[in-house]
Short mmCIF file of C-alpha atoms in Angstrom, two decimals:
data_model
loop_
_atom_site.label_atom_id
_atom_site.label_comp_id
_atom_site.label_asym_id
_atom_site.label_seq_id
_atom_site.Cartn_x
_atom_site.Cartn_y
_atom_site.Cartn_z
CA UNK A 1 105.66 137.37 73.98
CA UNK A 2 107.11 140.49 72.42
CA UNK A 3 106.69 140.73 68.66
CA UNK A 4 107.57 143.20 65.97
CA UNK A 5 105.08 144.34 63.37
CA UNK A 6 105.42 142.48 60.12
CA UNK A 7 106.66 144.78 57.32
CA UNK A 8 104.00 146.07 54.97
CA UNK A 9 103.20 143.99 51.93
CA UNK A 10 104.06 146.98 49.79
CA UNK A 11 107.58 147.27 51.22
CA UNK A 12 110.38 144.79 50.42
CA UNK A 13 112.01 143.05 53.34
CA UNK A 14 115.42 144.54 54.04
CA UNK A 15 118.25 142.88 55.94
CA UNK A 16 117.29 145.07 58.88
CA UNK A 17 113.67 143.84 58.66
CA UNK A 18 114.80 140.21 58.65
CA UNK A 19 117.09 140.77 61.60
CA UNK A 20 114.33 142.50 63.56
CA UNK A 21 111.85 139.70 62.84
CA UNK A 22 114.27 137.01 63.96
CA UNK A 23 115.25 138.87 67.14
CA UNK A 24 111.68 139.67 68.14
CA UNK A 25 110.59 136.06 67.65
CA UNK A 26 113.47 134.39 69.50
CA UNK A 27 111.17 133.78 72.51
CA UNK A 28 108.93 131.75 70.18
CA UNK A 29 111.67 129.16 69.79
CA UNK A 30 112.06 128.84 73.53
CA UNK A 31 108.30 128.51 73.98
CA UNK A 32 107.96 125.74 71.38
CA UNK A 33 110.98 123.86 72.74
CA UNK A 34 109.63 124.02 76.31
CA UNK A 35 106.24 122.82 75.10
CA UNK A 36 107.84 119.86 73.35
CA UNK A 37 110.22 118.96 76.18
CA UNK A 38 107.22 118.59 78.48
CA UNK A 39 106.24 115.57 76.36
CA UNK A 40 109.67 113.97 76.08
CA UNK A 41 112.03 112.00 78.37
CA UNK A 42 114.87 113.75 80.18
CA UNK A 43 117.63 112.43 77.92
CA UNK A 44 116.46 114.59 74.99
CA UNK A 45 118.88 117.49 74.60
CA UNK A 46 117.30 120.92 74.99
CA UNK A 47 120.31 122.52 73.32
CA UNK A 48 119.87 120.39 70.18
CA UNK A 49 116.20 121.33 69.92
CA UNK A 50 116.94 125.03 70.46
CA UNK A 51 119.65 124.94 67.80
CA UNK A 52 117.28 123.31 65.30
CA UNK A 53 114.56 125.84 66.19
CA UNK A 54 116.87 128.84 65.78
CA UNK A 55 118.00 127.64 62.35
CA UNK A 56 114.37 127.16 61.32
CA UNK A 57 113.46 130.67 62.54
CA UNK A 58 116.24 132.21 60.47
CA UNK A 59 115.22 130.18 57.41
CA UNK A 60 111.59 131.18 57.91
CA UNK A 61 112.53 134.87 57.94
CA UNK A 62 114.43 134.52 54.65
CA UNK A 63 111.55 132.73 52.92
CA UNK A 64 108.74 134.83 54.42
CA UNK A 65 106.50 136.62 51.93
CA UNK A 66 104.33 139.38 53.53
CA UNK A 67 102.11 139.52 50.45
CA UNK A 68 100.54 136.18 51.37
CA UNK A 69 98.82 137.86 54.29
CA UNK A 70 100.04 135.31 56.87
CA UNK A 71 101.46 136.75 60.13
CA UNK A 72 105.12 135.94 60.49
CA UNK A 73 104.54 134.41 63.93
CA UNK A 74 102.19 131.78 62.51
CA UNK A 75 104.45 131.14 59.53
CA UNK A 76 107.53 130.74 61.72
CA UNK A 77 105.71 128.50 64.22
CA UNK A 78 104.92 125.96 61.49
CA UNK A 79 108.53 125.97 60.26
CA UNK A 80 110.01 125.69 63.75
CA UNK A 81 107.72 122.84 64.79
CA UNK A 82 108.62 121.02 61.58
CA UNK A 83 112.32 121.43 62.32
CA UNK A 84 111.89 120.15 65.87
CA UNK A 85 110.04 117.09 64.57
CA UNK A 86 112.86 116.46 62.10
CA UNK A 87 115.33 116.66 64.99
CA UNK A 88 113.30 114.07 66.91
CA UNK A 89 113.16 111.79 63.89
CA UNK A 90 116.94 111.90 63.81
CA UNK A 91 117.06 110.40 67.29
CA UNK A 92 115.33 107.30 65.87
CA UNK A 93 113.89 106.06 69.17
CA UNK A 94 112.17 103.13 67.60
CA UNK A 95 112.47 102.38 63.90
CA UNK A 96 109.81 100.34 62.17
CA UNK A 97 112.07 97.27 62.19
CA UNK A 98 112.60 97.60 65.95
CA UNK A 99 108.89 97.94 66.62
CA UNK A 100 108.16 94.97 64.34
CA UNK A 101 110.63 92.77 66.22
CA UNK A 102 109.26 93.96 69.55
CA UNK A 103 105.72 92.99 68.53
CA UNK A 104 106.95 89.54 67.51
CA UNK A 105 108.66 89.10 70.87
CA UNK A 106 105.53 90.20 72.77
CA UNK A 107 103.25 87.88 70.77
CA UNK A 108 105.54 84.91 71.34
CA UNK A 109 105.80 85.72 75.04
CA UNK A 110 102.02 85.80 75.35
CA UNK A 111 101.69 82.43 73.63
CA UNK A 112 104.34 80.89 75.89
CA UNK A 113 102.74 82.39 78.99
CA UNK A 114 99.40 80.84 78.03
CA UNK A 115 101.03 77.48 77.32
CA UNK A 116 103.33 77.35 80.37
CA UNK A 117 101.01 79.09 82.82
CA UNK A 118 103.86 81.39 83.82
CA UNK A 119 106.18 84.00 82.36
CA UNK A 120 108.79 82.27 80.15
CA UNK A 121 112.47 82.68 80.88
CA UNK A 122 114.67 84.64 78.51
CA UNK A 123 116.20 81.37 77.30
CA UNK A 124 112.77 79.83 76.60
CA UNK A 125 111.62 82.94 74.80
CA UNK A 126 114.76 83.18 72.68
CA UNK A 127 114.47 79.50 71.74
CA UNK A 128 110.83 79.92 70.67
CA UNK A 129 111.83 82.91 68.53
CA UNK A 130 114.78 81.04 67.04
CA UNK A 131 117.31 83.66 68.10
CA UNK A 132 120.17 83.92 70.58
CA UNK A 133 119.54 85.21 74.08
CA UNK A 134 121.92 88.11 73.45
CA UNK A 135 119.88 89.15 70.41
CA UNK A 136 116.73 89.09 72.52
CA UNK A 137 118.39 91.44 75.01
CA UNK A 138 119.40 93.75 72.17
CA UNK A 139 115.81 93.95 70.91
CA UNK A 140 114.60 94.69 74.43
CA UNK A 141 117.16 97.47 74.92
CA UNK A 142 116.40 99.03 71.52
CA UNK A 143 112.70 99.33 72.22
CA UNK A 144 112.93 100.63 75.80
CA UNK A 145 113.52 104.22 74.70
CA UNK A 146 110.19 104.20 72.90
CA UNK A 147 108.49 102.50 75.83
CA UNK A 148 109.61 105.30 78.15
CA UNK A 149 107.70 107.75 76.01
CA UNK A 150 104.64 105.56 76.07
CA UNK A 151 104.69 105.34 79.87
CA UNK A 152 105.00 109.11 80.12
CA UNK A 153 101.69 109.37 78.34
CA UNK A 154 102.53 109.34 74.66
CA UNK A 155 102.26 106.54 72.15
CA UNK A 156 105.56 105.18 70.91
CA UNK A 157 105.85 105.80 67.18
CA UNK A 158 106.87 108.52 64.83
CA UNK A 159 107.84 112.00 65.90
CA UNK A 160 104.48 113.29 64.65
CA UNK A 161 102.74 110.86 67.00
CA UNK A 162 104.77 112.08 69.94
CA UNK A 163 104.04 115.77 69.51
CA UNK A 164 100.42 116.46 68.58
CA UNK A 165 99.68 119.27 66.15
CA UNK A 166 98.63 122.58 67.68
CA UNK A 167 95.60 122.46 65.38
CA UNK A 168 94.13 119.38 67.12
CA UNK A 169 90.46 119.90 67.76
CA UNK A 170 88.71 119.73 71.15
CA UNK A 171 87.52 116.16 70.55
CA UNK A 172 91.03 114.95 69.74
CA UNK A 173 92.38 116.64 72.84
CA UNK A 174 89.74 115.02 75.06
CA UNK A 175 90.56 111.59 73.63
CA UNK A 176 94.26 112.21 74.14
CA UNK A 177 93.73 113.20 77.77
CA UNK A 178 91.44 110.24 78.38
CA UNK A 179 94.09 107.87 77.05
CA UNK A 180 96.66 109.29 79.47
CA UNK A 181 94.16 108.90 82.30
CA UNK A 182 93.56 105.28 81.35
CA UNK A 183 97.31 104.71 81.36
CA UNK A 184 97.55 105.97 84.94
CA UNK A 185 94.68 103.69 85.97
CA UNK A 186 96.28 100.74 84.16
CA UNK A 187 99.57 101.26 85.99
CA UNK A 188 97.84 101.55 89.37
CA UNK A 189 95.84 98.37 88.68
CA UNK A 190 98.96 96.27 88.03
CA UNK A 191 99.84 93.59 90.60
CA UNK A 192 102.04 95.07 93.33
CA UNK A 193 105.33 93.59 92.13
CA UNK A 194 104.78 94.65 88.52
CA UNK A 195 103.72 98.15 89.56
CA UNK A 196 106.85 98.50 91.69
CA UNK A 197 109.06 97.55 88.77
CA UNK A 198 107.31 99.92 86.34
CA UNK A 199 107.43 102.83 88.76
CA UNK A 200 111.05 102.28 89.76
CA UNK A 201 112.38 101.62 86.25
CA UNK A 202 110.44 104.09 84.11
CA UNK A 203 109.47 106.92 86.45
CA UNK A 204 112.26 106.87 89.03
CA UNK A 205 114.79 105.81 86.33
CA UNK A 206 116.54 103.39 88.65
CA UNK A 207 118.87 100.72 87.21
CA UNK A 208 117.60 97.15 87.11
CA UNK A 209 120.29 95.83 89.44
CA UNK A 210 119.20 98.37 92.06
CA UNK A 211 115.56 97.29 91.75
CA UNK A 212 116.57 93.62 91.85
CA UNK A 213 118.46 94.15 95.11
CA UNK A 214 115.50 95.94 96.69
CA UNK A 215 113.02 93.22 95.69
CA UNK A 216 115.38 90.34 96.49
CA UNK A 217 115.38 88.82 93.00
CA UNK A 218 117.80 88.55 90.08
CA UNK A 219 118.25 91.23 87.45
CA UNK A 220 116.96 88.73 84.87
CA UNK A 221 113.76 88.38 86.89
CA UNK A 222 113.30 92.16 86.91
CA UNK A 223 113.61 92.13 83.12
CA UNK A 224 110.91 89.46 82.94
CA UNK A 225 108.61 91.39 85.27
CA UNK A 226 109.12 94.56 83.26
CA UNK A 227 108.23 92.79 80.01
CA UNK A 228 105.16 91.19 81.61
CA UNK A 229 104.01 94.58 82.92
CA UNK A 230 104.38 96.23 79.51
CA UNK A 231 102.29 93.52 77.85
CA UNK A 232 99.58 93.94 80.48
CA UNK A 233 99.59 97.71 80.12
CA UNK A 234 99.33 97.52 76.36
CA UNK A 235 96.49 95.02 76.44
CA UNK A 236 94.75 96.86 79.25
CA UNK A 237 94.68 100.06 77.21
CA UNK A 238 93.67 98.28 74.02
CA UNK A 239 90.85 96.48 75.83
CA UNK A 240 89.24 99.80 76.74
CA UNK A 241 90.32 102.05 73.87
CA UNK A 242 91.20 99.90 70.83
CA UNK A 243 89.59 96.44 71.23
CA UNK A 244 90.46 95.48 67.65
CA UNK A 245 94.16 95.60 68.59
CA UNK A 246 93.76 93.28 71.57
CA UNK A 247 95.75 90.05 71.38
CA UNK A 248 94.17 87.56 73.75
CA UNK A 249 95.84 84.38 75.07
CA UNK A 250 95.47 81.17 73.11
CA UNK A 251 92.97 79.70 75.61
CA UNK A 252 90.14 82.15 76.15
CA UNK A 253 88.82 80.10 79.09
CA UNK A 254 92.16 79.54 80.84
CA UNK A 255 93.49 80.99 84.08
CA UNK A 256 95.63 83.51 82.19
CA UNK A 257 92.55 84.83 80.38
CA UNK A 258 90.62 85.08 83.64
CA UNK A 259 93.42 87.02 85.30
CA UNK A 260 93.52 89.41 82.35
CA UNK A 261 89.77 89.96 82.46
CA UNK A 262 90.05 90.73 86.18
CA UNK A 263 92.82 93.22 85.43
CA UNK A 264 90.75 94.91 82.73
CA UNK A 265 87.83 95.19 85.16
CA UNK A 266 90.09 96.79 87.79
CA UNK A 267 91.19 99.42 85.28
CA UNK A 268 87.58 100.28 84.49
CA UNK A 269 86.66 100.46 88.18
CA UNK A 270 89.47 102.84 89.07
CA UNK A 271 87.98 105.94 87.50
CA UNK A 272 85.60 107.63 85.12
CA UNK A 273 85.97 110.24 82.40
CA UNK A 274 86.15 113.09 84.92
CA UNK A 275 88.91 111.50 87.00
CA UNK A 276 90.91 110.49 83.95
CA UNK A 277 90.78 113.96 82.44
CA UNK A 278 91.86 115.37 85.81
CA UNK A 279 95.28 113.72 85.35
CA UNK A 280 96.23 116.41 82.81
CA UNK A 281 95.60 120.10 82.30
CA UNK A 282 93.03 121.43 79.85
CA UNK A 283 95.79 121.46 77.22
CA UNK A 284 96.72 117.84 77.85
CA UNK A 285 99.92 118.56 79.80
CA UNK A 286 100.95 116.92 83.10
CA UNK A 287 100.12 118.96 86.17
CA UNK A 288 103.10 120.70 87.76
CA UNK A 289 104.51 118.92 90.77
#
């Protein structure tokens, strides 16, 4: 990356200095945007991120003080990354209220599954929650944008959660890469039908009616399978990485519990630390196709 020497601390920054700093650091914006887009779904606008980054670069140049002894590149990087995170927050993939409602839906679905011995229908689930079926569909649609991020290897949450700080230490990076590796193993360990739905819907981005036609079931059934797969994936990851967050079925000795334990065991058997780290590069990025 081409850079221009930062003006001496003894010399005031002129308009020409500011212009030169901004121009020489334009590639920095592109680099940070590309780095961030590698962690985000395709619907995120590159142009919006670039625009936010450019504005932050210009603002950084105006507020830069050479006497602090901080290189302008480092100073601008912090400002640009902050602006990009603000832009992501504005997209509001999953507000706290949405995530709270989604957790309530998932908990109720687990309880019904344990009681019924099968996945509840949308009508049964809505009735147990005390809401209309249409409202249940709205909750499901609202949370799917965050789920996409999770399935691409990043935890659904705030913008800060989605884009790790550049200052993350080696241990944090290893844990991050291991979690992504576990996610791949958890997806591959899903029952065939659930894995097909997850792969087609989240990775191939195919519409549910298309998947339903291919599998010979209704679109409503695809929605049920998708929800069931997401619950399994979440619990599978929590079982190995965050046991305190694991929500088990009501009957610990029932057939549902036994199936879950078998699923957890399959995840563990599918790899080790070396194979899970091999899913990503040394910097925690997906390998190029």
